[in-house]
PDB file of C-alpha atoms in Angstrom:
ATOM      1  CA  MET V   1    -113.411  13.426 120.335  1.00  0.00           C
ATOM      2  CA  LYS V   2    -110.810  13.162 118.109  1.00  0.00           C
ATOM      3  CA  LYS V   3    -108.473  13.465 121.562  1.00  0.00           C
ATOM      4  CA  ILE V   4    -110.477  10.575 123.347  1.00  0.00           C
ATOM      5  CA  LEU V   5    -109.708   8.421 120.429  1.00  0.00           C
ATOM      6  CA  LEU V   6    -105.994   9.384 120.113  1.00  0.00           C
ATOM      7  CA  PHE V   7    -105.574   8.660 124.228  1.00  0.00           C
ATOM      8  CA  ALA V   8    -107.570   5.588 123.834  1.00  0.00           C
ATOM      9  CA  THR V   9    -104.796   4.725 121.103  1.00  0.00           C
ATOM     10  CA  ILE V  10    -101.955   5.255 122.786  1.00  0.00           C
ATOM     11  CA  ALA V  11    -102.849   3.527 125.546  1.00  0.00           C
ATOM     12  CA  ILE V  12    -103.726   0.507 124.038  1.00  0.00           C
ATOM     13  CA  GLY V  13    -100.470   0.770 122.213  1.00  0.00           C
ATOM     14  CA  LEU V  14     -98.247   1.049 125.721  1.00  0.00           C
ATOM     15  CA  LEU V  15    -100.567  -1.650 127.309  1.00  0.00           C
ATOM     16  CA  ALA V  16     -99.815  -3.985 124.316  1.00  0.00           C
ATOM     17  CA  ALA V  17     -95.728  -3.012 124.433  1.00  0.00           C
ATOM     18  CA  CYS V  18     -95.864  -3.580 128.412  1.00  0.00           C
ATOM     19  CA  SER V  19     -97.819  -7.091 127.245  1.00  0.00           C
ATOM     20  CA  GLU V  20     -94.506  -8.133 125.468  1.00  0.00           C
ATOM     21  CA  ASN V  21     -94.392 -11.726 126.161  1.00  0.00           C
ATOM     22  CA  LYS V  22     -90.420 -12.124 128.610  1.00  0.00           C
ATOM     23  CA  ILE V  23     -90.509 -15.974 128.050  1.00  0.00           C
ATOM     24  CA  ILE V  24     -88.071 -16.981 125.370  1.00  0.00           C
ATOM     25  CA  ILE V  25     -88.785 -20.578 125.954  1.00  0.00           C
ATOM     26  CA  ASP V  26     -90.155 -22.655 128.943  1.00  0.00           C
ATOM     27  CA  GLU V  27     -89.193 -26.124 127.599  1.00  0.00           C
ATOM     28  CA  THR V  28     -88.778 -29.762 129.915  1.00  0.00           C
ATOM     29  CA  HIS V  29     -87.831 -32.955 129.038  1.00  0.00           C
ATOM     30  CA  THR V  30     -88.322 -36.004 131.010  1.00  0.00           C
ATOM     31  CA  PHE V  31     -86.347 -39.122 131.322  1.00  0.00           C
ATOM     32  CA  ALA V  32     -88.399 -42.368 130.682  1.00  0.00           C
ATOM     33  CA  ASP V  33     -85.089 -45.126 132.441  1.00  0.00           C
ATOM     34  CA  SER V  34     -84.377 -42.493 135.221  1.00  0.00           C
ATOM     35  CA  LYS V  35     -81.444 -42.174 133.686  1.00  0.00           C
ATOM     36  CA  TRP V  36     -79.556 -39.270 131.583  1.00  0.00           C
ATOM     37  CA  GLN V  37     -77.332 -40.316 129.985  1.00  0.00           C
ATOM     38  CA  ARG V  38     -73.333 -39.068 129.697  1.00  0.00           C
ATOM     39  CA  PHE V  39     -72.766 -38.137 126.439  1.00  0.00           C
ATOM     40  CA  GLU V  40     -76.344 -37.822 125.206  1.00  0.00           C
ATOM     41  CA  PRO V  41     -77.229 -33.640 125.350  1.00  0.00           C
ATOM     42  CA  GLU V  42     -81.029 -32.547 125.993  1.00  0.00           C
ATOM     43  CA  VAL V  43     -81.479 -29.959 122.724  1.00  0.00           C
ATOM     44  CA  PHE V  44     -83.713 -27.042 123.366  1.00  0.00           C
ATOM     45  CA  LYS V  45     -83.949 -24.764 120.528  1.00  0.00           C
ATOM     46  CA  PHE V  46     -85.782 -21.583 120.249  1.00  0.00           C
ATOM     47  CA  ASP V  47     -85.543 -17.980 118.382  1.00  0.00           C
ATOM     48  CA  ILE V  48     -83.676 -14.969 119.503  1.00  0.00           C
ATOM     49  CA  ASN V  49     -85.271 -11.722 118.086  1.00  0.00           C
ATOM     50  CA  ASP V  50     -83.587  -8.850 120.149  1.00  0.00           C
ATOM     51  CA  THR V  51     -79.215  -9.506 120.831  1.00  0.00           C
ATOM     52  CA  ALA V  52     -79.635  -6.224 122.552  1.00  0.00           C
ATOM     53  CA  ALA V  53     -81.549  -7.318 125.302  1.00  0.00           C
ATOM     54  CA  CYS V  54     -80.221  -9.271 128.156  1.00  0.00           C
ATOM     55  CA  TYR V  55     -81.671 -12.570 129.453  1.00  0.00           C
ATOM     56  CA  ASP V  56     -81.392 -14.843 132.131  1.00  0.00           C
ATOM     57  CA  ILE V  57     -81.219 -18.813 131.783  1.00  0.00           C
ATOM     58  CA  TYR V  58     -82.675 -21.060 134.420  1.00  0.00           C
ATOM     59  CA  PHE V  59     -82.063 -24.946 134.331  1.00  0.00           C
ATOM     60  CA  ASN V  60     -85.068 -27.154 135.852  1.00  0.00           C
ATOM     61  CA  PHE V  61     -84.828 -30.805 137.101  1.00  0.00           C
ATOM     62  CA  ARG V  62     -86.594 -33.296 139.397  1.00  0.00           C
ATOM     63  CA  ILE V  63     -84.207 -35.837 140.260  1.00  0.00           C
ATOM     64  CA  ASP V  64     -85.199 -39.270 142.861  1.00  0.00           C
ATOM     65  CA  THR V  65     -83.235 -38.642 145.567  1.00  0.00           C
ATOM     66  CA  ALA V  66     -83.125 -42.554 146.458  1.00  0.00           C
ATOM     67  CA  THR V  67     -81.199 -43.439 142.864  1.00  0.00           C
ATOM     68  CA  PHE V  68     -79.151 -40.435 142.595  1.00  0.00           C
ATOM     69  CA  ARG V  69     -75.553 -40.636 143.518  1.00  0.00           C
ATOM     70  CA  SER V  70     -73.829 -37.389 143.255  1.00  0.00           C
ATOM     71  CA  ASP V  71     -73.441 -33.882 145.702  1.00  0.00           C
ATOM     72  CA  ASN V  72     -72.781 -31.487 142.916  1.00  0.00           C
ATOM     73  CA  LEU V  73     -73.757 -31.844 139.087  1.00  0.00           C
ATOM     74  CA  PRO V  74     -71.910 -30.180 136.167  1.00  0.00           C
ATOM     75  CA  PHE V  75     -73.526 -29.581 133.265  1.00  0.00           C
ATOM     76  CA  ILE V  76     -72.210 -28.730 129.925  1.00  0.00           C
ATOM     77  CA  CYS V  77     -73.896 -26.569 127.510  1.00  0.00           C
ATOM     78  CA  THR V  78     -73.086 -25.736 123.746  1.00  0.00           C
ATOM     79  CA  LEU V  79     -75.035 -22.681 122.574  1.00  0.00           C
ATOM     80  CA  VAL V  80     -75.006 -22.950 118.959  1.00  0.00           C
ATOM     81  CA  GLU V  81     -76.253 -19.579 117.153  1.00  0.00           C
ATOM     82  CA  ARG V  82     -75.123 -20.222 113.737  1.00  0.00           C
ATOM     83  CA  GLU V  83     -73.453 -23.224 111.872  1.00  0.00           C
ATOM     84  CA  ASP V  84     -69.870 -21.401 112.173  1.00  0.00           C
ATOM     85  CA  TYR V  85     -70.515 -19.850 115.286  1.00  0.00           C
ATOM     86  CA  LYS V  86     -70.584 -22.019 119.057  1.00  0.00           C
ATOM     87  CA  ARG V  87     -69.984 -21.177 122.721  1.00  0.00           C
ATOM     88  CA  THR V  88     -69.590 -23.659 125.488  1.00  0.00           C
ATOM     89  CA  LEU V  89     -70.991 -22.992 128.897  1.00  0.00           C
ATOM     90  CA  THR V  90     -70.319 -24.595 131.792  1.00  0.00           C
ATOM     91  CA  THR V  91     -72.235 -24.316 135.081  1.00  0.00           C
ATOM     92  CA  GLU V  92     -72.439 -26.553 138.364  1.00  0.00           C
ATOM     93  CA  ILE V  93     -75.292 -26.681 140.706  1.00  0.00           C
ATOM     94  CA  ALA V  94     -75.102 -28.067 144.312  1.00  0.00           C
ATOM     95  CA  ILE V  95     -77.432 -30.702 144.738  1.00  0.00           C
ATOM     96  CA  ARG V  96     -76.642 -31.567 148.831  1.00  0.00           C
ATOM     97  CA  ASP V  97     -75.186 -29.434 150.637  1.00  0.00           C
ATOM     98  CA  LYS V  98     -71.763 -31.131 152.749  1.00  0.00           C
ATOM     99  CA  ARG V  99     -73.828 -32.545 155.945  1.00  0.00           C
ATOM    100  CA  GLY V 100     -75.741 -34.687 152.968  1.00  0.00           C
ATOM    101  CA  ILE V 101     -78.688 -32.485 152.996  1.00  0.00           C
ATOM    102  CA  TRP V 102     -80.382 -31.801 149.833  1.00  0.00           C
ATOM    103  CA  LEU V 103     -80.507 -28.744 148.689  1.00  0.00           C
ATOM    104  CA  GLY V 104     -83.836 -28.840 146.157  1.00  0.00           C
ATOM    105  CA  THR V 105     -87.817 -28.928 147.031  1.00  0.00           C
ATOM    106  CA  PRO V 106     -89.315 -31.503 148.423  1.00  0.00           C
ATOM    107  CA  VAL V 107     -91.814 -33.238 146.098  1.00  0.00           C
ATOM    108  CA  GLY V 108     -92.964 -36.082 147.006  1.00  0.00           C
ATOM    109  CA  GLN V 109     -89.878 -38.363 146.540  1.00  0.00           C
ATOM    110  CA  PHE V 110     -88.483 -36.378 144.146  1.00  0.00           C
ATOM    111  CA  TYR V 111     -86.753 -33.505 145.003  1.00  0.00           C
ATOM    112  CA  GLU V 112     -86.792 -30.266 142.354  1.00  0.00           C
ATOM    113  CA  TYR V 113     -84.570 -27.616 141.656  1.00  0.00           C
ATOM    114  CA  ARG V 114     -84.859 -24.229 139.681  1.00  0.00           C
ATOM    115  CA  ARG V 115     -81.595 -22.632 139.584  1.00  0.00           C
ATOM    116  CA  LYS V 116     -80.584 -19.332 137.738  1.00  0.00           C
ATOM    117  CA  VAL V 117     -77.034 -20.169 135.931  1.00  0.00           C
ATOM    118  CA  ARG V 118     -76.920 -17.033 133.681  1.00  0.00           C
ATOM    119  CA  GLU V 119     -78.088 -13.905 134.882  1.00  0.00           C
ATOM    120  CA  TYR V 120     -77.914 -10.659 132.287  1.00  0.00           C
ATOM    121  CA  PHE V 121     -77.094 -12.936 129.222  1.00  0.00           C
ATOM    122  CA  PHE V 122     -76.520 -11.699 125.609  1.00  0.00           C
ATOM    123  CA  PHE V 123     -77.126 -13.544 122.477  1.00  0.00           C
ATOM    124  CA  ASN V 124     -75.059 -12.624 119.969  1.00  0.00           C
ATOM    125  CA  ALA V 125     -76.961 -13.158 116.515  1.00  0.00           C
ATOM    126  CA  LYS V 126     -80.689 -13.418 115.478  1.00  0.00           C
ATOM    127  CA  GLY V 127     -82.849 -16.206 114.216  1.00  0.00           C
ATOM    128  CA  PRO V 128     -82.969 -19.828 115.913  1.00  0.00           C
ATOM    129  CA  HIS V 129     -80.814 -21.276 118.029  1.00  0.00           C
ATOM    130  CA  GLU V 130     -80.213 -24.619 119.903  1.00  0.00           C
ATOM    131  CA  LEU V 131     -78.735 -25.309 123.191  1.00  0.00           C
ATOM    132  CA  GLN V 132     -77.548 -28.771 124.142  1.00  0.00           C
ATOM    133  CA  VAL V 133     -76.793 -29.284 127.733  1.00  0.00           C
ATOM    134  CA  LYS V 134     -74.494 -32.870 128.704  1.00  0.00           C
ATOM    135  CA  ASN V 135     -74.820 -34.090 131.636  1.00  0.00           C
ATOM    136  CA  GLY V 136     -71.453 -34.078 132.835  1.00  0.00           C
ATOM    137  CA  SER V 137     -71.174 -36.304 135.811  1.00  0.00           C
ATOM    138  CA  GLN V 138     -68.688 -38.598 136.351  1.00  0.00           C
ATOM    139  CA  PHE V 139     -70.844 -41.550 135.899  1.00  0.00           C
ATOM    140  CA  LEU V 140     -72.124 -42.921 132.596  1.00  0.00           C
ATOM    141  CA  GLU V 141     -75.449 -42.684 133.267  1.00  0.00           C
ATOM    142  CA  ALA V 142     -76.609 -40.613 136.079  1.00  0.00           C
ATOM    143  CA  ALA V 143     -79.670 -42.499 137.766  1.00  0.00           C
ATOM    144  CA  GLY V 144     -82.125 -40.654 138.870  1.00  0.00           C
ATOM    145  CA  PHE V 145     -83.054 -38.160 136.484  1.00  0.00           C
ATOM    146  CA  ILE V 146     -86.663 -37.580 136.472  1.00  0.00           C
ATOM    147  CA  SER V 147     -86.600 -33.860 134.054  1.00  0.00           C
ATOM    148  CA  PHE V 148     -84.620 -31.947 133.089  1.00  0.00           C
ATOM    149  CA  GLY V 149     -85.831 -28.715 131.416  1.00  0.00           C
ATOM    150  CA  ILE V 150     -84.515 -24.749 131.020  1.00  0.00           C
ATOM    151  CA  LYS V 151     -86.351 -21.437 130.572  1.00  0.00           C
ATOM    152  CA  ILE V 152     -84.935 -18.147 129.180  1.00  0.00           C
ATOM    153  CA  GLU V 153     -86.811 -14.862 130.190  1.00  0.00           C
ATOM    154  CA  LYS V 154     -85.756 -11.660 128.409  1.00  0.00           C
ATOM    155  CA  VAL V 155     -84.759  -9.257 131.468  1.00  0.00           C
ATOM    156  CA  ASN V 156     -84.485  -5.914 132.115  1.00  0.00           C
ATOM    157  CA  MET V 157     -81.404  -5.058 132.864  1.00  0.00           C
ATOM    158  CA  ASP V 158     -80.981  -2.734 136.131  1.00  0.00           C
ATOM    159  CA  LEU V 159     -76.924  -1.976 135.798  1.00  0.00           C
ATOM    160  CA  LYS V 160     -75.936   0.877 134.634  1.00  0.00           C
ATOM    161  CA  ILE V 161     -72.881   0.331 131.902  1.00  0.00           C
ATOM    162  CA  GLU V 162     -70.647   3.438 131.613  1.00  0.00           C
TER     163      GLU V 162
END
């Protein structure tokens, strides 16, 4: 009887460890007037508890193709890990190809984009973090932005580092 109880306890412990929530943040902000001002960052706050783990970072956004103008969209990100430690990350996402064809997924009159912008990313500090994302377009306001969000997910590193 004691052996069965021991095995059941171990099995429950392993099941609980495997079902760990790997999503650190999955948050989306909407723009009331469908315009994202160039110098106004969207701010996302989250906590990191494991600095030995690696993470994938995704940007999710929806645009209105009737008013959006660019073919590529640069993003300027500032990751605040501590008050005295900030990192700047930049990325550019193609919105249309060279023929002018929209690259996202159509959702009614809008197009939705889900792009992995960092893979196997490491955070240097535990505790509260803040990711500030600015629209880096050439226009003072990017018209046609319906929503913008981020998703950060803890991933298993399938690379062997020697």
